[in-house]
Coordinates of C-alpha atoms (C1' of nucleotides) in Angstrom, one line a residue:
Chain A
M997 CA -18.4 131.5 56.3
S998 CA -18.0 133.5 59.3
F999 CA -20.8 134.5 62.1
C1000 CA -21.3 134.7 65.6
Y1001 CA -18.7 131.9 67.2
L1002 CA -20.9 129.9 69.6
P1003 CA -20.1 126.4 69.7
G1004 CA -22.0 124.4 70.4
E1005 CA -25.0 127.2 71.4
A1006 CA -25.8 127.7 67.4
Y1007 CA -29.7 127.1 68.5
Y1008 CA -30.4 130.3 70.6
I1009 CA -28.9 132.2 67.7
P1010 CA -31.8 134.4 66.6
V1011 CA -33.5 133.7 62.9
P1012 CA -34.1 137.6 62.2
P1013 CA -36.1 139.4 62.5
Q1014 CA -37.7 140.8 59.9
D1015 CA -37.5 144.7 60.8
E1016 CA -34.0 144.1 60.8
E1017 CA -33.1 143.0 57.2
A1018 CA -29.8 144.2 56.4
A1019 CA -28.6 140.6 57.8
F1020 CA -30.4 138.5 56.4
D1021 CA -30.4 140.1 52.7
L1022 CA -26.7 139.4 53.0
V1023 CA -26.7 135.9 53.4
Q1024 CA -29.0 136.0 50.6
E1025 CA -26.3 137.2 48.1
F1026 CA -24.6 133.9 49.3
K1027 CA -27.2 131.4 48.8
E1028 CA -26.7 130.5 45.2
V1029 CA -23.3 129.4 45.3
L1030 CA -23.2 127.7 49.3
E1031 CA -27.0 126.0 47.5
S1032 CA -24.9 125.1 44.2
P1033 CA -23.9 121.1 43.9
S1034 CA -21.1 121.7 41.8
I1035 CA -18.9 123.7 43.4
T1036 CA -17.2 122.7 47.0
K1037 CA -17.2 124.4 50.0
I1038 CA -13.9 125.0 52.0
G1039 CA -14.4 126.0 55.2
Q1040 CA -13.1 125.7 59.2
N1041 CA -15.9 123.6 61.5
I1042 CA -18.5 123.5 58.2
K1043 CA -21.4 122.3 60.8
Y1044 CA -21.2 125.1 62.5
D1045 CA -21.9 127.3 59.3
L1046 CA -24.7 125.0 58.2
V1047 CA -26.3 125.1 61.2
V1048 CA -26.6 128.7 61.2
L1049 CA -27.2 129.1 57.8
Q1050 CA -30.6 126.8 57.8
R1051 CA -31.2 129.3 60.4
Y1052 CA -31.4 132.0 57.2
G1053 CA -33.3 129.6 54.7
I1054 CA -30.1 128.7 53.3
D1055 CA -29.9 124.5 52.7
V1056 CA -25.9 124.3 52.1
Q1057 CA -25.2 121.9 49.7
G1058 CA -22.0 120.0 49.1
P1059 CA -19.3 118.9 48.3
L1060 CA -17.8 120.4 51.7
Y1061 CA -14.3 120.3 51.8
D1062 CA -13.2 121.0 56.2
T1063 CA -9.8 122.1 57.0
M1064 CA -10.6 120.7 60.9
L1065 CA -11.9 117.9 59.8
A1066 CA -8.5 117.2 57.7
H1067 CA -6.5 116.9 60.3
Y1068 CA -8.6 114.7 62.6
L1069 CA -7.4 112.6 60.3
L1070 CA -3.1 113.9 60.3
E1071 CA -3.9 114.4 63.9
P1072 CA -6.7 112.5 65.4
D1073 CA -5.5 112.9 68.9
M1074 CA -4.3 117.0 69.0
R1075 CA -7.2 119.5 69.1
H1076 CA -8.3 121.4 65.7
N1077 CA -8.9 124.3 66.2
M1078 CA -8.4 127.1 63.5
D1079 CA -5.7 129.3 65.7
L1080 CA -3.8 126.4 67.1
L1081 CA -3.6 124.8 63.1
A1082 CA -3.0 128.2 61.8
E1083 CA 0.2 128.5 64.2
T1084 CA 1.5 125.6 63.6
Y1085 CA 0.9 125.3 60.2
L1086 CA 1.2 128.6 58.5
N1087 CA 3.6 129.8 61.7
Y1088 CA 0.7 132.9 61.7
S1089 CA -1.6 134.3 64.9
P1090 CA -5.0 135.2 63.4
I1091 CA -6.8 137.9 64.8
S1092 CA -8.3 136.1 68.3
I1093 CA -11.5 136.0 68.8
E1094 CA -10.8 138.0 72.0
T1095 CA -9.4 140.6 71.1
L1096 CA -12.1 140.8 69.0
L1097 CA -15.5 140.5 71.2
G1098 CA -13.2 140.2 74.8
K1099 CA -13.6 137.0 76.8
G1100 CA -16.3 135.4 79.9
K1101 CA -19.5 136.9 80.2
H1102 CA -19.2 140.2 78.9
Q1103 CA -18.2 138.9 75.1
L1104 CA -19.7 140.7 72.8
T1105 CA -21.3 139.1 69.8
M1106 CA -20.6 139.3 65.8
D1107 CA -23.1 141.0 65.0
K1108 CA -22.4 144.4 67.8
L1109 CA -19.1 145.1 65.6
P1110 CA -19.1 147.8 63.2
P1111 CA -18.7 146.1 60.1
L1112 CA -15.0 147.2 59.1
Q1113 CA -13.9 144.8 62.1
V1114 CA -16.1 141.8 61.4
Y1115 CA -14.3 142.6 57.6
E1116 CA -11.0 141.8 58.2
Y1117 CA -12.0 139.9 60.5
A1118 CA -13.6 137.4 58.0
C1119 CA -11.8 138.0 55.4
E1120 CA -8.8 136.8 57.3
D1121 CA -10.8 133.9 58.5
A1122 CA -10.8 133.1 55.0
D1123 CA -7.6 133.1 53.7
V1124 CA -6.5 131.1 56.1
T1125 CA -8.7 128.1 55.5
L1126 CA -7.6 128.0 52.4
Q1127 CA -4.0 128.1 53.3
L1128 CA -4.6 124.9 55.6
K1129 CA -6.4 123.4 52.9
N1130 CA -3.9 123.6 50.7
Y1131 CA -1.5 122.5 53.6
F1132 CA -3.4 119.4 54.3
D1133 CA -4.6 117.9 50.7
P1134 CA -0.9 117.0 49.8
L1135 CA -0.9 115.1 53.5
L1136 CA -4.3 113.6 53.1
E1137 CA -3.5 112.2 49.6
K1138 CA -0.2 110.9 50.8
Q1139 CA -1.1 109.1 54.3
G1140 CA -4.4 107.1 51.7
L1141 CA -7.4 109.0 53.9
K1142 CA -8.6 110.6 51.0
R1143 CA -11.8 108.4 50.8
L1144 CA -12.7 109.0 54.3
F1145 CA -12.3 112.3 53.9
H1146 CA -14.1 112.7 51.3
D1147 CA -17.0 110.0 51.1
V1148 CA -17.4 110.1 54.6
E1149 CA -16.8 112.9 57.7
N1150 CA -17.0 115.6 55.3
P1151 CA -20.9 114.0 54.0
L1152 CA -20.9 113.2 57.4
L1153 CA -21.2 116.7 59.1
A1154 CA -23.7 117.2 56.6
V1155 CA -26.2 114.5 58.7
L1156 CA -25.0 116.1 62.1
G1157 CA -26.2 119.2 61.2
H1158 CA -29.0 117.3 60.1
M1159 CA -29.8 115.6 63.3
E1160 CA -28.8 118.5 65.9
R1161 CA -31.4 120.5 63.9
A1162 CA -34.3 117.8 64.2
G1163 CA -34.0 117.0 68.3
V1164 CA -35.5 115.0 70.2
S1165 CA -38.9 115.2 72.2
I1166 CA -38.7 114.9 76.1
D1167 CA -41.6 114.9 78.5
A1168 CA -40.4 117.4 81.6
E1169 CA -44.1 117.1 83.2
A1170 CA -42.7 113.3 83.7
L1171 CA -39.4 114.6 85.1
A1172 CA -40.4 117.3 86.8
E1173 CA -42.6 114.8 89.2
S1174 CA -38.6 112.4 88.9
S1175 CA -36.8 115.8 90.5
I1176 CA -39.5 115.9 93.4
S1177 CA -39.5 112.3 94.1
L1178 CA -36.1 112.1 94.3
E1179 CA -35.5 114.9 96.3
T1180 CA -37.5 113.2 98.7
S1181 CA -35.8 110.6 98.8
I1182 CA -32.2 112.0 98.7
K1183 CA -33.2 114.2 102.3
E1184 CA -34.6 110.4 103.5
I1185 CA -31.1 108.9 102.6
E1186 CA -29.2 111.8 103.6
Q1187 CA -30.4 111.7 107.3
K1188 CA -30.4 108.2 108.0
I1189 CA -26.4 108.7 106.2
F1190 CA -26.7 111.7 109.6
E1191 CA -27.4 109.9 112.0
H1192 CA -25.2 106.3 111.5
A1193 CA -22.2 109.2 110.9
G1194 CA -23.2 110.5 113.9
M1195 CA -22.4 113.9 112.5
E1196 CA -23.8 116.8 109.3
F1197 CA -21.5 116.8 106.7
N1198 CA -21.6 117.2 102.7
I1199 CA -22.1 114.3 101.1
G1200 CA -20.7 115.0 97.6
S1201 CA -17.4 116.4 99.0
P1202 CA -15.4 112.4 98.2
K1203 CA -12.8 114.4 101.3
Q1204 CA -15.1 114.8 104.0
L1205 CA -16.9 111.5 103.1
G1206 CA -13.1 110.0 103.4
E1207 CA -12.6 111.0 106.5
V1208 CA -16.2 110.5 107.6
L1209 CA -15.4 106.7 106.9
F1210 CA -11.7 105.9 107.3
D1211 CA -10.8 108.4 110.0
K1212 CA -14.3 108.8 112.3
M1213 CA -15.1 105.3 111.4
Q1214 CA -12.2 103.8 111.1
L1215 CA -14.1 101.5 107.8
G1216 CA -11.9 99.7 105.3
G1217 CA -9.4 98.9 107.7
S1218 CA -6.7 97.5 105.7
K1219 CA -8.5 97.8 101.8
I1220 CA -8.2 101.5 102.1
K1221 CA -6.9 103.2 99.2
K1222 CA -5.9 107.1 98.4
T1223 CA -6.4 109.0 94.9
K1224 CA -2.7 110.5 93.2
T1225 CA -3.4 113.1 95.3
G1226 CA -3.4 111.4 98.9
Q1227 CA -6.7 112.3 99.5
Y1228 CA -8.8 108.5 100.6
A1229 CA -10.6 107.1 97.4
T1230 CA -14.3 106.6 97.8
G1231 CA -15.2 105.5 94.6
E1232 CA -17.8 103.0 94.0
E1233 CA -15.5 100.1 93.6
I1234 CA -13.2 100.7 96.5
L1235 CA -17.1 101.2 98.3
S1236 CA -18.6 98.5 97.1
K1237 CA -16.2 96.1 98.8
L1238 CA -17.1 98.0 102.0
A1239 CA -20.9 97.5 102.1
F1240 CA -20.9 94.5 104.1
E1241 CA -18.9 96.2 106.8
H1242 CA -21.3 99.4 107.2
E1243 CA -25.1 100.7 105.9
I1244 CA -24.2 103.7 106.0
V1245 CA -21.5 102.1 102.7
Q1246 CA -24.9 101.2 100.5
L1247 CA -26.9 104.3 101.5
I1248 CA -23.7 106.5 100.1
L1249 CA -23.8 104.7 96.9
D1250 CA -27.5 105.2 96.6
H1251 CA -27.7 108.6 98.1
R1252 CA -24.6 109.4 95.0
Q1253 CA -26.7 107.5 92.4
L1254 CA -30.2 109.7 93.3
T1255 CA -28.0 113.2 93.4
K1256 CA -26.4 112.1 90.2
L1257 CA -30.2 110.9 88.3
K1258 CA -31.1 114.5 89.3
S1259 CA -28.7 116.7 89.0
T1260 CA -27.1 115.3 85.5
Y1261 CA -30.0 114.6 83.7
V1262 CA -34.1 114.7 85.8
D1263 CA -33.0 118.9 86.4
A1264 CA -30.3 120.0 83.8
L1265 CA -32.5 118.4 80.5
P1266 CA -35.7 120.6 80.7
Q1267 CA -33.7 123.9 81.0
L1268 CA -31.7 122.5 77.7
V1269 CA -34.9 122.3 75.8
C1270 CA -34.9 125.0 72.8
A1271 CA -37.8 127.4 73.6
E1272 CA -38.9 127.4 69.5
D1273 CA -39.3 124.6 69.3
N1274 CA -39.9 122.4 72.1
R1275 CA -36.9 120.4 71.6
L1276 CA -33.5 118.7 73.2
H1277 CA -31.1 119.3 70.8
T1278 CA -27.4 118.2 71.5
S1279 CA -23.8 119.3 69.4
Y1280 CA -22.3 116.7 68.3
N1281 CA -18.8 116.5 68.4
Q1282 CA -17.1 114.6 65.4
A1283 CA -13.2 115.8 65.6
V1284 CA -12.7 115.3 69.8
A1285 CA -12.9 111.4 70.1
A1286 CA -9.5 109.7 69.0
T1287 CA -10.6 106.3 67.4
G1288 CA -13.5 108.5 65.5
R1289 CA -16.3 107.8 67.4
L1290 CA -18.3 111.3 67.7
S1291 CA -19.4 112.7 71.0
S1292 CA -21.9 114.4 72.0
T1293 CA -22.2 118.1 74.1
N1294 CA -25.1 120.3 75.3
P1295 CA -26.5 118.0 76.3
N1296 CA -23.9 114.8 76.2
L1297 CA -27.4 112.6 74.7
Q1298 CA -24.7 109.8 74.6
N1299 CA -24.6 109.1 78.6
I1300 CA -28.2 108.7 79.2
P1301 CA -29.0 106.1 81.6
I1302 CA -30.8 102.9 81.0
R1303 CA -28.4 100.1 83.4
T1304 CA -30.7 100.4 86.9
E1305 CA -34.2 100.8 87.4
K1306 CA -34.2 104.9 88.7
G1307 CA -32.0 105.3 86.0
R1308 CA -34.5 104.1 83.2
E1309 CA -37.3 106.2 83.8
I1310 CA -35.0 109.1 82.4
R1311 CA -35.2 107.0 79.3
K1312 CA -39.0 107.3 79.5
A1313 CA -39.1 110.6 78.9
F1314 CA -37.5 110.6 75.7
V1315 CA -40.7 110.4 73.4
P1316 CA -41.7 110.6 69.9
R1317 CA -42.9 114.6 68.2
D1318 CA -46.3 114.0 68.4
E1319 CA -49.2 111.0 68.6
N1320 CA -48.4 110.1 65.5
H1321 CA -44.9 109.2 65.9
V1322 CA -43.0 105.9 67.3
L1323 CA -39.0 106.2 68.2
L1324 CA -37.0 103.3 66.4
S1325 CA -34.3 102.4 67.8
A1326 CA -31.5 99.7 65.5
D1327 CA -28.5 98.8 66.7
Y1328 CA -25.4 96.5 66.2
S1329 CA -25.0 93.6 67.3
Q1330 CA -21.5 92.8 69.3
I1331 CA -20.3 94.9 66.7
E1332 CA -16.7 94.6 68.2
L1333 CA -16.5 91.4 68.5
R1334 CA -17.7 90.6 64.4
I1335 CA -14.9 93.5 64.2
M1336 CA -12.5 90.8 65.7
A1337 CA -13.2 87.9 63.9
H1338 CA -13.4 89.6 60.7
F1339 CA -9.6 90.9 61.7
S1340 CA -8.1 88.2 62.9
N1341 CA -9.9 85.6 60.6
D1342 CA -10.7 82.9 63.8
A1343 CA -12.6 80.1 62.8
T1344 CA -14.3 79.4 65.7
M1345 CA -15.2 82.8 66.4
K1346 CA -16.4 83.5 63.1
E1347 CA -18.4 80.1 63.4
A1348 CA -20.5 80.9 66.2
F1349 CA -21.0 84.7 64.2
Q1350 CA -22.1 82.7 61.1
K1351 CA -23.7 80.7 63.3
G1352 CA -25.9 82.8 64.4
Q1353 CA -25.2 82.2 67.8
D1354 CA -25.5 83.9 71.3
I1355 CA -21.6 84.8 71.7
H1356 CA -20.9 85.0 75.0
A1357 CA -22.2 82.0 75.6
S1358 CA -20.3 80.0 72.0
T1359 CA -17.5 81.7 74.5
A1360 CA -18.0 80.2 77.4
A1361 CA -18.8 76.7 76.0
K1362 CA -15.1 77.1 74.2
V1363 CA -13.2 78.0 77.4
F1364 CA -15.1 76.3 80.6
H1365 CA -15.0 73.4 78.1
V1366 CA -18.5 71.9 78.1
P1367 CA -21.2 71.8 75.8
V1368 CA -23.3 75.4 74.6
D1369 CA -26.6 74.0 76.1
Q1370 CA -24.6 73.4 79.6
V1371 CA -23.6 76.6 79.9
T1372 CA -24.5 78.1 83.0
S1373 CA -24.7 82.1 83.8
D1374 CA -22.4 82.6 85.6
M1375 CA -20.0 81.1 83.1
R1376 CA -21.6 82.9 80.5
R1377 CA -21.1 86.4 82.6
K1378 CA -18.1 85.4 82.9
A1379 CA -17.3 84.7 79.7
K1380 CA -18.9 88.6 78.5
T1381 CA -16.3 89.9 80.5
I1382 CA -13.8 87.8 78.8
N1383 CA -15.0 89.1 75.5
F1384 CA -15.0 93.1 76.5
G1385 CA -11.5 92.7 78.2
I1386 CA -10.5 90.6 74.4
I1387 CA -10.8 94.3 72.6
Y1388 CA -9.6 96.0 75.6
G1389 CA -7.0 94.2 75.1
I1390 CA -6.5 91.9 78.5
S1391 CA -4.4 91.9 81.3
A1392 CA -4.6 88.5 84.0
F1393 CA -5.1 91.9 86.5
G1394 CA -7.7 93.7 84.9
L1395 CA -9.1 90.6 84.7
A1396 CA -9.0 89.0 88.1
E1397 CA -10.4 92.9 90.0
R1398 CA -13.2 92.7 87.7
L1399 CA -14.8 88.6 88.3
A1400 CA -12.9 89.4 91.7
I1401 CA -11.1 85.9 91.2
P1402 CA -7.8 85.4 92.3
R1403 CA -5.6 86.4 89.5
R1404 CA -3.9 83.2 89.0
E1405 CA -7.5 81.8 87.8
A1406 CA -7.7 84.8 85.5
A1407 CA -4.1 83.9 84.1
D1408 CA -5.8 80.3 83.1
I1409 CA -9.2 81.4 81.6
I1410 CA -6.7 83.9 79.7
E1411 CA -4.4 80.9 78.4
A1412 CA -7.2 78.6 78.0
Y1413 CA -9.0 81.4 75.6
F1414 CA -6.2 81.4 74.1
V1415 CA -6.1 78.2 73.2
E1416 CA -9.2 77.7 71.8
F1417 CA -9.4 81.2 70.0
P1418 CA -5.4 81.0 68.4
A1419 CA -6.0 83.8 65.4
V1420 CA -6.9 86.5 67.9
K1421 CA -4.5 85.7 70.0
Q1422 CA -1.9 86.1 66.6
Y1423 CA -4.1 89.4 66.1
M1424 CA -3.7 91.0 69.2
D1425 CA 0.4 90.2 68.9
S1426 CA 0.0 91.8 64.7
A1427 CA -1.2 94.3 65.7
I1428 CA 1.2 95.4 68.3
N1429 CA 4.6 94.4 66.0
Q1430 CA 2.7 97.2 63.3
A1431 CA 2.5 99.6 65.9
R1432 CA 5.8 99.3 66.8
E1433 CA 6.7 99.4 63.1
Q1434 CA 5.0 102.3 61.6
E1435 CA 4.0 103.8 65.1
Y1436 CA 0.5 104.0 63.9
V1437 CA -2.5 102.0 63.6
E1438 CA -5.1 102.0 61.4
T1439 CA -8.9 100.8 60.9
L1440 CA -10.3 98.8 57.7
L1441 CA -10.8 102.3 56.9
G1442 CA -7.1 103.5 57.1
R1443 CA -8.3 105.7 59.4
R1444 CA -4.5 106.8 61.8
R1445 CA -4.1 106.4 65.2
Y1446 CA -0.8 107.4 66.1
L1447 CA 0.9 105.3 68.9
R1448 CA 3.6 107.6 69.7
D1449 CA 4.9 105.5 73.0
I1450 CA 4.2 102.3 71.6
N1451 CA 8.3 102.5 72.1
S1452 CA 8.9 103.1 75.3
R1453 CA 10.9 102.1 77.6
N1454 CA 8.1 103.2 80.4
Q1455 CA 6.4 99.9 80.9
N1456 CA 3.0 101.4 82.2
I1457 CA 3.3 103.5 79.3
R1458 CA 3.9 101.2 76.5
G1459 CA 1.6 98.8 78.3
Y1460 CA -1.5 101.1 77.4
A1461 CA -0.3 102.2 73.6
E1462 CA -0.1 98.4 73.1
R1463 CA -4.1 97.9 74.4
N1464 CA -4.4 100.8 72.1
A1465 CA -3.2 99.2 68.9
I1466 CA -5.1 96.4 70.4
N1467 CA -8.2 98.4 71.5
A1468 CA -8.5 101.3 68.4
P1469 CA -8.8 99.7 64.7
I1470 CA -11.7 97.8 66.4
Q1471 CA -13.3 100.6 68.1
G1472 CA -12.3 103.0 65.3
T1473 CA -14.0 100.8 62.5
A1474 CA -17.3 100.0 64.2
A1475 CA -17.2 104.1 63.9
D1476 CA -16.7 103.8 59.9
I1477 CA -19.0 101.2 59.5
I1478 CA -22.1 103.5 61.6
K1479 CA -21.0 106.6 59.9
I1480 CA -21.3 104.9 56.4
A1481 CA -24.9 103.8 57.5
M1482 CA -25.7 107.6 58.8
I1483 CA -25.0 108.9 55.3
N1484 CA -26.9 106.5 53.4
I1485 CA -29.9 106.4 55.2
D1486 CA -29.9 110.1 55.7
Q1487 CA -29.5 110.0 51.4
W1488 CA -32.4 107.5 51.3
L1489 CA -34.6 109.8 54.0
R1490 CA -33.6 112.5 50.6
D1491 CA -34.1 110.8 48.2
E1492 CA -37.7 109.1 49.4
K1493 CA -38.9 112.6 51.1
L1494 CA -39.9 111.1 53.5
A1495 CA -40.5 113.4 56.9
T1496 CA -39.2 110.0 59.4
R1497 CA -36.1 112.2 60.8
M1498 CA -33.0 110.8 62.3
I1499 CA -32.4 111.7 65.9
L1500 CA -30.0 110.7 67.9
Q1501 CA -26.0 108.4 67.3
V1502 CA -25.0 106.5 70.1
H1503 CA -22.5 104.4 69.3
D1504 CA -24.1 100.9 67.9
E1505 CA -27.0 102.6 68.4
L1506 CA -29.5 105.2 65.8
V1507 CA -32.6 105.8 67.0
F1508 CA -35.3 107.5 64.8
D1509 CA -38.2 109.7 65.2
V1510 CA -40.6 107.6 62.9
P1511 CA -44.1 109.3 61.8
K1512 CA -46.0 106.0 62.1
E1513 CA -47.3 105.4 58.4
E1514 CA -43.7 104.7 57.6
L1515 CA -43.2 102.8 59.7
E1516 CA -43.0 99.3 57.5
I1517 CA -41.1 101.3 54.5
V1518 CA -38.9 102.5 56.8
Q1519 CA -37.4 100.0 59.0
P1520 CA -36.4 97.3 56.7
K1521 CA -34.5 99.6 54.9
I1522 CA -32.7 100.8 58.0
E1523 CA -31.8 97.6 59.1
E1524 CA -30.7 96.9 55.5
L1525 CA -28.2 99.9 54.9
M1526 CA -26.6 99.1 58.8
K1527 CA -26.1 95.5 57.9
T1528 CA -24.3 96.9 54.8
A1529 CA -22.8 100.2 55.4
L1530 CA -19.3 98.2 55.5
P1531 CA -20.0 93.9 55.0
L1532 CA -17.4 91.7 56.8
S1533 CA -16.6 88.1 56.7
V1534 CA -19.0 87.8 59.1
P1535 CA -22.5 88.1 58.7
M1536 CA -23.5 91.5 60.6
E1537 CA -26.8 91.5 63.6
I1538 CA -29.4 94.3 63.8
G1539 CA -31.9 94.9 66.5
L1540 CA -35.0 96.8 65.7
G1541 CA -37.4 98.1 68.4
T1542 CA -39.8 100.5 68.1
G1543 CA -42.6 102.3 70.8
D1544 CA -43.5 105.6 72.3
N1545 CA -40.8 106.5 73.7
W1546 CA -36.8 105.6 74.0
L1547 CA -36.6 102.4 76.6
A1548 CA -40.0 101.1 75.0
A1549 CA -38.1 101.2 71.9
H1550 CA -35.2 99.0 73.1
Chain B
dG803 C1' -8.0 125.1 86.1
dT804 C1' -7.7 120.5 88.5
dA805 C1' -9.9 116.0 90.1
dT806 C1' -12.8 113.0 91.7
dT807 C1' -17.2 110.1 90.8
dC808 C1' -20.9 108.8 87.3
dT809 C1' -23.3 108.8 83.4
dG810 C1' -23.1 105.6 78.9
dG811 C1' -20.8 102.9 74.3
Chain C
dT1428 C1' 7.2 95.3 92.9
dT1429 C1' 3.6 98.1 90.5
dC1430 C1' 0.3 99.0 88.7
dT1431 C1' -3.3 97.7 83.9
dA1432 C1' -8.7 96.7 80.5
dC1433 C1' -11.4 101.3 75.8
dC1434 C1' -13.8 106.0 74.2
dA1435 C1' -16.0 109.8 76.1
dG1436 C1' -19.1 114.5 79.2
dA1437 C1' -20.8 117.0 83.3
dA1438 C1' -21.6 118.1 88.3
dT1439 C1' -19.6 118.1 92.0
dA1440 C1' -16.0 120.3 95.5
dC1441 C1' -11.9 122.8 96.5
dG1442 C1' -7.4 125.5 96.0

DNA sequence: GTATTCTGG
DNA sequence: TTCTACCAGAATACG
């Protein structure tokens, strides 16, 4: 399958106009085959073809076999473009797209080429793809990846196609108003910064900013840090520690936050709204994150702000398609810690989940040796940071840094944690040992992550691999679970012929655009399908909410 | 094109 | 002594 290759831009490929039916008619020749559920469709990055073909009125049916996803499972850390795969595994260099279409902004589109050239390219493309399939098939079998490949990744690709096509509505007027008020605030802050600095400079240039703060104004004293390249470091962590020295520092942090919100979200998102349906269509990449997670680009809808007041205004601008719909958000509660409880089989941690306790409060009670009802908010906050640390492969230094306490104290806390949760410690050790022996770790469904640096003599490099040995199975299992839930939910929505659309995935959360009259049926079913996607030895809890915007649905 | 920073889970 | 918590993408500056 070969069309104009514009990754992430499929929505801007026009539906063929009525007076230019040649391409349209040609594609219809393949409709019966493409829509047949008994014929396997093999391709490289099939989601792209799916989305394009949908625009030609073709609803491609599985089974699907995507060579890009096959390689993603075989070598999750590598890249998976077809030219690279052909060169690596077939020792063959396909006709490059640049040779064919030119490069840069003068690049042609496939429909502008003489048919003979397209024909050669397309045939080669199909040939290479089939050869790759034949090469990968026995490897998938040998590495126990067949189930993950056929039952999860390939079915998911179609689900992602549906989600991308559905898109999400945004309140462009609200964002336009936001833009104006942000601009005013930014200008005001800018003036104040210039007054404090006694000069004008580009606040957005870390180089200039560092020179102003550390050379001209002499802030920071002995705490000044440099980046790899020898510049002054001016990141949030550094500046926060300097905030008490001079009020310019907080102004700079505020300025940073506002310009970030304005340029990345408020001004950028409306420009990406599709003219045809007035909706925002992200593109999910299924083969980028080495742990098995998805990623989202063009725009990235997995990092829409929520943590700050101003940021939440942006989330409010994500709305249902009309007044008859609501947004439904459903998220896995503490999924990664539950997976840790499952893998480690730690009795104490499992008990907390089985009793439905607040996991951070319960951790605090154990670590600080107090009854749960005497856990202070500060103890809970610390325990929350510890729990995050556990998932990431904790170090005394890292914990000390994040809790702003001495390293000795952090080390004591970690030791106390492992006394209370001994099986967690055992699990972490065994994960590292497993990695040392086989040079990979795996998720509950057998998704692998290779850690070829695990036996490195370089402590830094080895340490990184060791933390990954702990984190990758957990993060990856969470990805496995939500992927299964998405497939099951998509299937159910289709079977029941419901108008509810799954529109967003944010790692542990799914967002749906739901007709109000379907809410009663859809909400409990989604909860059930998420809970039961892949049962663990601890219960799974789902947080559900609805509202007339994404923020309200939380 | 690389570095830095900031947004999310 | 060093430097460290995991996974991503986008905007901006700058060589």
